[in-house]
PDB file of C-alpha atoms in Angstrom:
ATOM      1  CA  MET M   1     -30.303 -24.683  -2.973  1.00 60.00           C
ATOM      2  CA  ILE M   2     -29.331 -21.122  -4.342  1.00 72.00           C
ATOM      3  CA  ASP M   3     -30.656 -21.115  -8.043  1.00 79.00           C
ATOM      4  CA  THR M   4     -29.060 -17.467 -10.254  1.00 83.00           C
ATOM      5  CA  ASP M   5     -32.011 -15.434  -9.698  1.00 84.00           C
ATOM      6  CA  MET M   6     -30.280 -15.538  -5.637  1.00 84.00           C
ATOM      7  CA  ILE M   7     -27.038 -14.490  -7.344  1.00 87.00           C
ATOM      8  CA  GLU M   8     -27.858 -11.554  -9.820  1.00 90.00           C
ATOM      9  CA  VAL M   9     -29.198 -10.278  -6.092  1.00 88.00           C
ATOM     10  CA  LEU M  10     -25.880 -10.258  -4.612  1.00 88.00           C
ATOM     11  CA  ARG M  11     -24.332  -9.334  -6.858  1.00 90.00           C
ATOM     12  CA  ARG M  12     -26.411  -6.236  -7.589  1.00 91.00           C
ATOM     13  CA  LYS M  13     -26.071  -5.570  -4.271  1.00 89.00           C
ATOM     14  CA  PHE M  14     -21.943  -5.596  -3.578  1.00 89.00           C
ATOM     15  CA  THR M  15     -22.177  -3.812  -6.717  1.00 89.00           C
ATOM     16  CA  ARG M  16     -23.908  -0.678  -4.705  1.00 90.00           C
ATOM     17  CA  LEU M  17     -21.361  -1.685  -1.972  1.00 88.00           C
ATOM     18  CA  ARG M  18     -17.952  -1.880  -3.856  1.00 87.00           C
ATOM     19  CA  SER M  19     -17.024   1.476  -3.683  1.00 87.00           C
ATOM     20  CA  GLU M  20     -17.636   1.729   0.030  1.00 89.00           C
ATOM     21  CA  LEU M  21     -16.009  -0.475   2.137  1.00 88.00           C
ATOM     22  CA  ASN M  22     -12.390  -1.454   1.945  1.00 89.00           C
ATOM     23  CA  GLU M  23     -11.161  -5.142   1.934  1.00 87.00           C
ATOM     24  CA  ARG M  24     -11.456  -5.757   5.183  1.00 87.00           C
ATOM     25  CA  GLY M  25     -14.951  -4.882   5.140  1.00 89.00           C
ATOM     26  CA  ARG M  26     -15.882  -6.827   1.728  1.00 91.00           C
ATOM     27  CA  ARG M  27     -14.598  -9.737   3.092  1.00 91.00           C
ATOM     28  CA  ARG M  28     -16.197  -9.296   6.506  1.00 92.00           C
ATOM     29  CA  TRP M  29     -19.936  -8.086   4.459  1.00 91.00           C
ATOM     30  CA  ALA M  30     -19.292 -11.100   2.150  1.00 93.00           C
ATOM     31  CA  ALA M  31     -18.559 -13.626   4.511  1.00 94.00           C
ATOM     32  CA  SER M  32     -21.979 -12.571   6.454  1.00 92.00           C
ATOM     33  CA  GLU M  33     -23.653 -12.725   3.435  1.00 91.00           C
ATOM     34  CA  ALA M  34     -22.255 -16.170   2.817  1.00 92.00           C
ATOM     35  CA  LEU M  35     -23.201 -16.834   6.092  1.00 91.00           C
ATOM     36  CA  GLU M  36     -26.876 -16.188   5.543  1.00 90.00           C
ATOM     37  CA  TRP M  37     -26.957 -18.374   3.044  1.00 87.00           C
ATOM     38  CA  GLY M  38     -26.117 -21.272   4.541  1.00 88.00           C
ATOM     39  CA  HIS M  39     -25.190 -24.407   2.848  1.00 89.00           C
ATOM     40  CA  GLY M  40     -23.566 -23.176  -0.563  1.00 88.00           C
ATOM     41  CA  GLY M  41     -23.552 -19.840   0.631  1.00 90.00           C
ATOM     42  CA  ILE M  42     -19.925 -19.806   0.443  1.00 92.00           C
ATOM     43  CA  LYS M  43     -19.880 -21.367  -2.950  1.00 91.00           C
ATOM     44  CA  ALA M  44     -22.350 -18.314  -4.458  1.00 91.00           C
ATOM     45  CA  VAL M  45     -21.173 -15.136  -2.670  1.00 92.00           C
ATOM     46  CA  ALA M  46     -18.044 -16.516  -4.672  1.00 92.00           C
ATOM     47  CA  GLN M  47     -19.210 -16.467  -8.252  1.00 90.00           C
ATOM     48  CA  ALA M  48     -21.581 -12.554  -6.999  1.00 91.00           C
ATOM     49  CA  THR M  49     -19.160 -10.573  -6.127  1.00 90.00           C
ATOM     50  CA  GLY M  50     -15.550 -12.452  -7.480  1.00 90.00           C
ATOM     51  CA  LEU M  51     -13.933 -12.985  -4.158  1.00 91.00           C
ATOM     52  CA  GLY M  52     -11.988 -15.690  -3.407  1.00 91.00           C
ATOM     53  CA  GLU M  53     -13.636 -18.586  -1.755  1.00 93.00           C
ATOM     54  CA  ARG M  54     -10.832 -18.689   0.649  1.00 93.00           C
ATOM     55  CA  THR M  55     -11.302 -14.977   1.499  1.00 92.00           C
ATOM     56  CA  ILE M  56     -14.355 -15.825   2.156  1.00 93.00           C
ATOM     57  CA  ARG M  57     -14.003 -18.285   4.614  1.00 93.00           C
ATOM     58  CA  ARG M  58     -11.430 -16.023   6.074  1.00 92.00           C
ATOM     59  CA  GLY M  59     -13.976 -13.333   6.527  1.00 91.00           C
ATOM     60  CA  CYS M  60     -15.977 -16.476   8.190  1.00 91.00           C
ATOM     61  CA  GLN M  61     -13.544 -16.953  10.726  1.00 91.00           C
ATOM     62  CA  GLU M  62     -13.596 -13.327  11.819  1.00 88.00           C
ATOM     63  CA  LEU M  63     -17.428 -12.729  12.058  1.00 89.00           C
ATOM     64  CA  ARG M  64     -17.366 -16.189  14.276  1.00 87.00           C
ATOM     65  CA  ASP M  65     -13.573 -15.295  16.233  1.00 85.00           C
ATOM     66  CA  ASP M  66     -15.548 -11.621  15.990  1.00 75.00           C
ATOM     67  CA  HIS M  67     -10.967 -10.762  16.733  1.00 57.00           C
ATOM     68  CA  ALA M  68     -11.745  -7.919  14.319  1.00 51.00           C
ATOM     69  CA  PRO M  69     -13.877  -4.280  15.679  1.00 53.00           C
ATOM     70  CA  ALA M  70     -16.464  -3.050  13.857  1.00 51.00           C
ATOM     71  CA  SER M  71     -14.700  -0.262  13.263  1.00 48.00           C
ATOM     72  CA  PRO M  72     -11.231  -0.212  11.535  1.00 50.00           C
ATOM     73  CA  ALA M  73     -10.136   3.247  12.675  1.00 51.00           C
ATOM     74  CA  GLY M  74      -6.517   3.076  13.585  1.00 53.00           C
ATOM     75  CA  ARG M  75      -6.511  -0.592  12.665  1.00 63.00           C
ATOM     76  CA  ARG M  76      -4.247  -1.966   9.441  1.00 64.00           C
ATOM     77  CA  ILE M  77      -6.414  -3.462   6.796  1.00 70.00           C
ATOM     78  CA  ARG M  78      -3.775  -5.656   5.917  1.00 71.00           C
ATOM     79  CA  ARG M  79      -0.340  -7.401   7.793  1.00 72.00           C
ATOM     80  CA  ALA M  80       2.385  -6.515   8.777  1.00 76.00           C
ATOM     81  CA  GLY M  81       5.333  -6.891   6.253  1.00 77.00           C
ATOM     82  CA  GLY M  82       3.121  -6.892   3.181  1.00 75.00           C
ATOM     83  CA  GLY M  83       3.794  -4.867  -0.165  1.00 78.00           C
ATOM     84  CA  ARG M  84       7.061  -4.471  -1.629  1.00 82.00           C
ATOM     85  CA  LYS M  85      10.297  -3.298   0.044  1.00 84.00           C
ATOM     86  CA  PRO M  86      13.022  -0.419  -0.041  1.00 84.00           C
ATOM     87  CA  LEU M  87      15.275   0.080  -2.515  1.00 84.00           C
ATOM     88  CA  GLN M  88      18.096   0.314   0.909  1.00 83.00           C
ATOM     89  CA  THR M  89      17.322  -3.800   2.053  1.00 84.00           C
ATOM     90  CA  HIS M  90      18.078  -4.508  -2.169  1.00 86.00           C
ATOM     91  CA  ASP M  91      20.844  -2.689  -2.879  1.00 88.00           C
ATOM     92  CA  PRO M  92      22.363  -1.503   0.179  1.00 88.00           C
ATOM     93  CA  ALA M  93      24.931   0.914  -1.421  1.00 90.00           C
ATOM     94  CA  LEU M  94      23.165   2.829  -3.038  1.00 91.00           C
ATOM     95  CA  VAL M  95      22.119   5.455   0.182  1.00 90.00           C
ATOM     96  CA  SER M  96      26.170   5.631   0.179  1.00 91.00           C
ATOM     97  CA  ALA M  97      26.710   6.757  -3.605  1.00 92.00           C
ATOM     98  CA  LEU M  98      24.165   9.121  -3.506  1.00 90.00           C
ATOM     99  CA  GLU M  99      25.445  10.941  -0.597  1.00 87.00           C
ATOM    100  CA  ALA M 100      29.317  10.794  -2.206  1.00 89.00           C
ATOM    101  CA  LEU M 101      27.473  12.431  -5.635  1.00 88.00           C
ATOM    102  CA  VAL M 102      25.385  15.219  -3.505  1.00 85.00           C
ATOM    103  CA  GLU M 103      28.535  15.727  -0.457  1.00 79.00           C
ATOM    104  CA  PRO M 104      30.433  17.817  -3.206  1.00 76.00           C
ATOM    105  CA  THR M 105      27.606  20.658  -3.778  1.00 72.00           C
ATOM    106  CA  THR M 106      26.496  20.078  -0.734  1.00 71.00           C
ATOM    107  CA  ARG M 107      25.733  23.778   0.887  1.00 70.00           C
ATOM    108  CA  GLY M 108      24.845  24.937   4.431  1.00 68.00           C
ATOM    109  CA  ASP M 109      26.433  24.448   8.277  1.00 67.00           C
ATOM    110  CA  PRO M 110      27.615  20.302   8.121  1.00 64.00           C
ATOM    111  CA  MET M 111      26.687  21.074  12.055  1.00 69.00           C
ATOM    112  CA  SER M 112      22.561  22.898  11.244  1.00 67.00           C
ATOM    113  CA  PRO M 113      20.693  20.614   9.817  1.00 67.00           C
ATOM    114  CA  LEU M 114      20.150  23.004   7.196  1.00 69.00           C
ATOM    115  CA  ARG M 115      21.449  21.237   4.159  1.00 74.00           C
ATOM    116  CA  TRP M 116      20.162  21.795   0.354  1.00 75.00           C
ATOM    117  CA  THR M 117      22.143  20.830  -2.270  1.00 79.00           C
ATOM    118  CA  CYS M 118      21.737  21.979  -5.887  1.00 77.00           C
ATOM    119  CA  LYS M 119      21.866  18.845  -7.959  1.00 82.00           C
ATOM    120  CA  SER M 120      18.789  17.643  -9.241  1.00 85.00           C
ATOM    121  CA  THR M 121      17.161  14.455  -8.374  1.00 89.00           C
ATOM    122  CA  ARG M 122      16.676  13.578 -11.710  1.00 92.00           C
ATOM    123  CA  LYS M 123      20.567  14.107 -12.521  1.00 91.00           C
ATOM    124  CA  LEU M 124      21.337  12.454  -9.484  1.00 91.00           C
ATOM    125  CA  ALA M 125      18.928   9.482 -10.453  1.00 93.00           C
ATOM    126  CA  THR M 126      20.807   9.682 -13.985  1.00 94.00           C
ATOM    127  CA  ALA M 127      23.597   9.215 -12.432  1.00 93.00           C
ATOM    128  CA  LEU M 128      23.056   6.674 -10.506  1.00 92.00           C
ATOM    129  CA  THR M 129      21.308   4.743 -12.609  1.00 93.00           C
ATOM    130  CA  GLY M 130      24.921   4.950 -14.677  1.00 94.00           C
ATOM    131  CA  GLN M 131      26.169   3.614 -12.032  1.00 93.00           C
ATOM    132  CA  GLY M 132      23.786   0.445 -11.246  1.00 92.00           C
ATOM    133  CA  HIS M 133      21.715   1.042  -8.882  1.00 90.00           C
ATOM    134  CA  GLN M 134      18.245   1.357 -10.741  1.00 90.00           C
ATOM    135  CA  VAL M 135      16.354   4.396  -8.481  1.00 92.00           C
ATOM    136  CA  SER M 136      13.730   7.575 -10.257  1.00 92.00           C
ATOM    137  CA  HIS M 137      13.995  10.484  -9.417  1.00 92.00           C
ATOM    138  CA  THR M 138      10.815   9.908  -6.768  1.00 92.00           C
ATOM    139  CA  THR M 139      13.040   8.046  -5.008  1.00 91.00           C
ATOM    140  CA  VAL M 140      16.458   9.922  -4.939  1.00 91.00           C
ATOM    141  CA  ALA M 141      14.170  13.450  -3.700  1.00 91.00           C
ATOM    142  CA  GLN M 142      12.964  10.603  -0.629  1.00 90.00           C
ATOM    143  CA  LEU M 143      16.570   8.911   0.333  1.00 91.00           C
ATOM    144  CA  LEU M 144      17.337  12.950   0.358  1.00 89.00           C
ATOM    145  CA  ALA M 145      14.693  14.014   2.127  1.00 87.00           C
ATOM    146  CA  ASP M 146      15.709  11.229   4.751  1.00 87.00           C
ATOM    147  CA  LEU M 147      19.173  12.016   4.683  1.00 84.00           C
ATOM    148  CA  ASP M 148      17.484  15.089   6.196  1.00 81.00           C
ATOM    149  CA  TYR M 149      18.451  17.294   2.498  1.00 81.00           C
ATOM    150  CA  SER M 150      16.479  20.083   1.314  1.00 76.00           C
ATOM    151  CA  LEU M 151      16.161  20.668  -2.199  1.00 72.00           C
ATOM    152  CA  GLN M 152      15.596  24.225  -2.489  1.00 69.00           C
ATOM    153  CA  GLY M 153      18.297  26.724  -1.466  1.00 56.00           C
ATOM    154  CA  THR M 154      18.515  30.158   0.555  1.00 55.00           C
ATOM    155  CA  ARG M 155      18.566  33.296  -1.629  1.00 61.00           C
ATOM    156  CA  LYS M 156      21.626  33.719  -0.179  1.00 61.00           C
ATOM    157  CA  THR M 157      24.107  31.775  -0.452  1.00 54.00           C
TER     158      THR M 157
END
């Protein structure tokens, strides 16, 4: 039987380690503690740490299968495909609209990779928003970098 004193001990352990662990480390530590406690361990660890019981069960399964290596160096913490999708997938006309805005003020040789624009990213973002594309100035800067544009011109134009 797990009592409140044991849960408090788990809570103190977790607060000491929380800043040092990533998602996988937290999950595996919690699973290791739950397996040590035996019956009722998952529920107790979930109460003490605030982690979900499902997360702790997944950690227990990882520890039993031992698929994940002990050191996560070079490995993903989350599965591939997570996170927000790029704006180009939601708004395929965004890149062509940006190129249409930038093309008249483009400097540099079109055959060389050195091209730059005279417009600021904030003005481009405002113009694109006026056309119905929801985009920020930082996203405009990333899109311009993907299109091999420099945001600064050479001294001699």
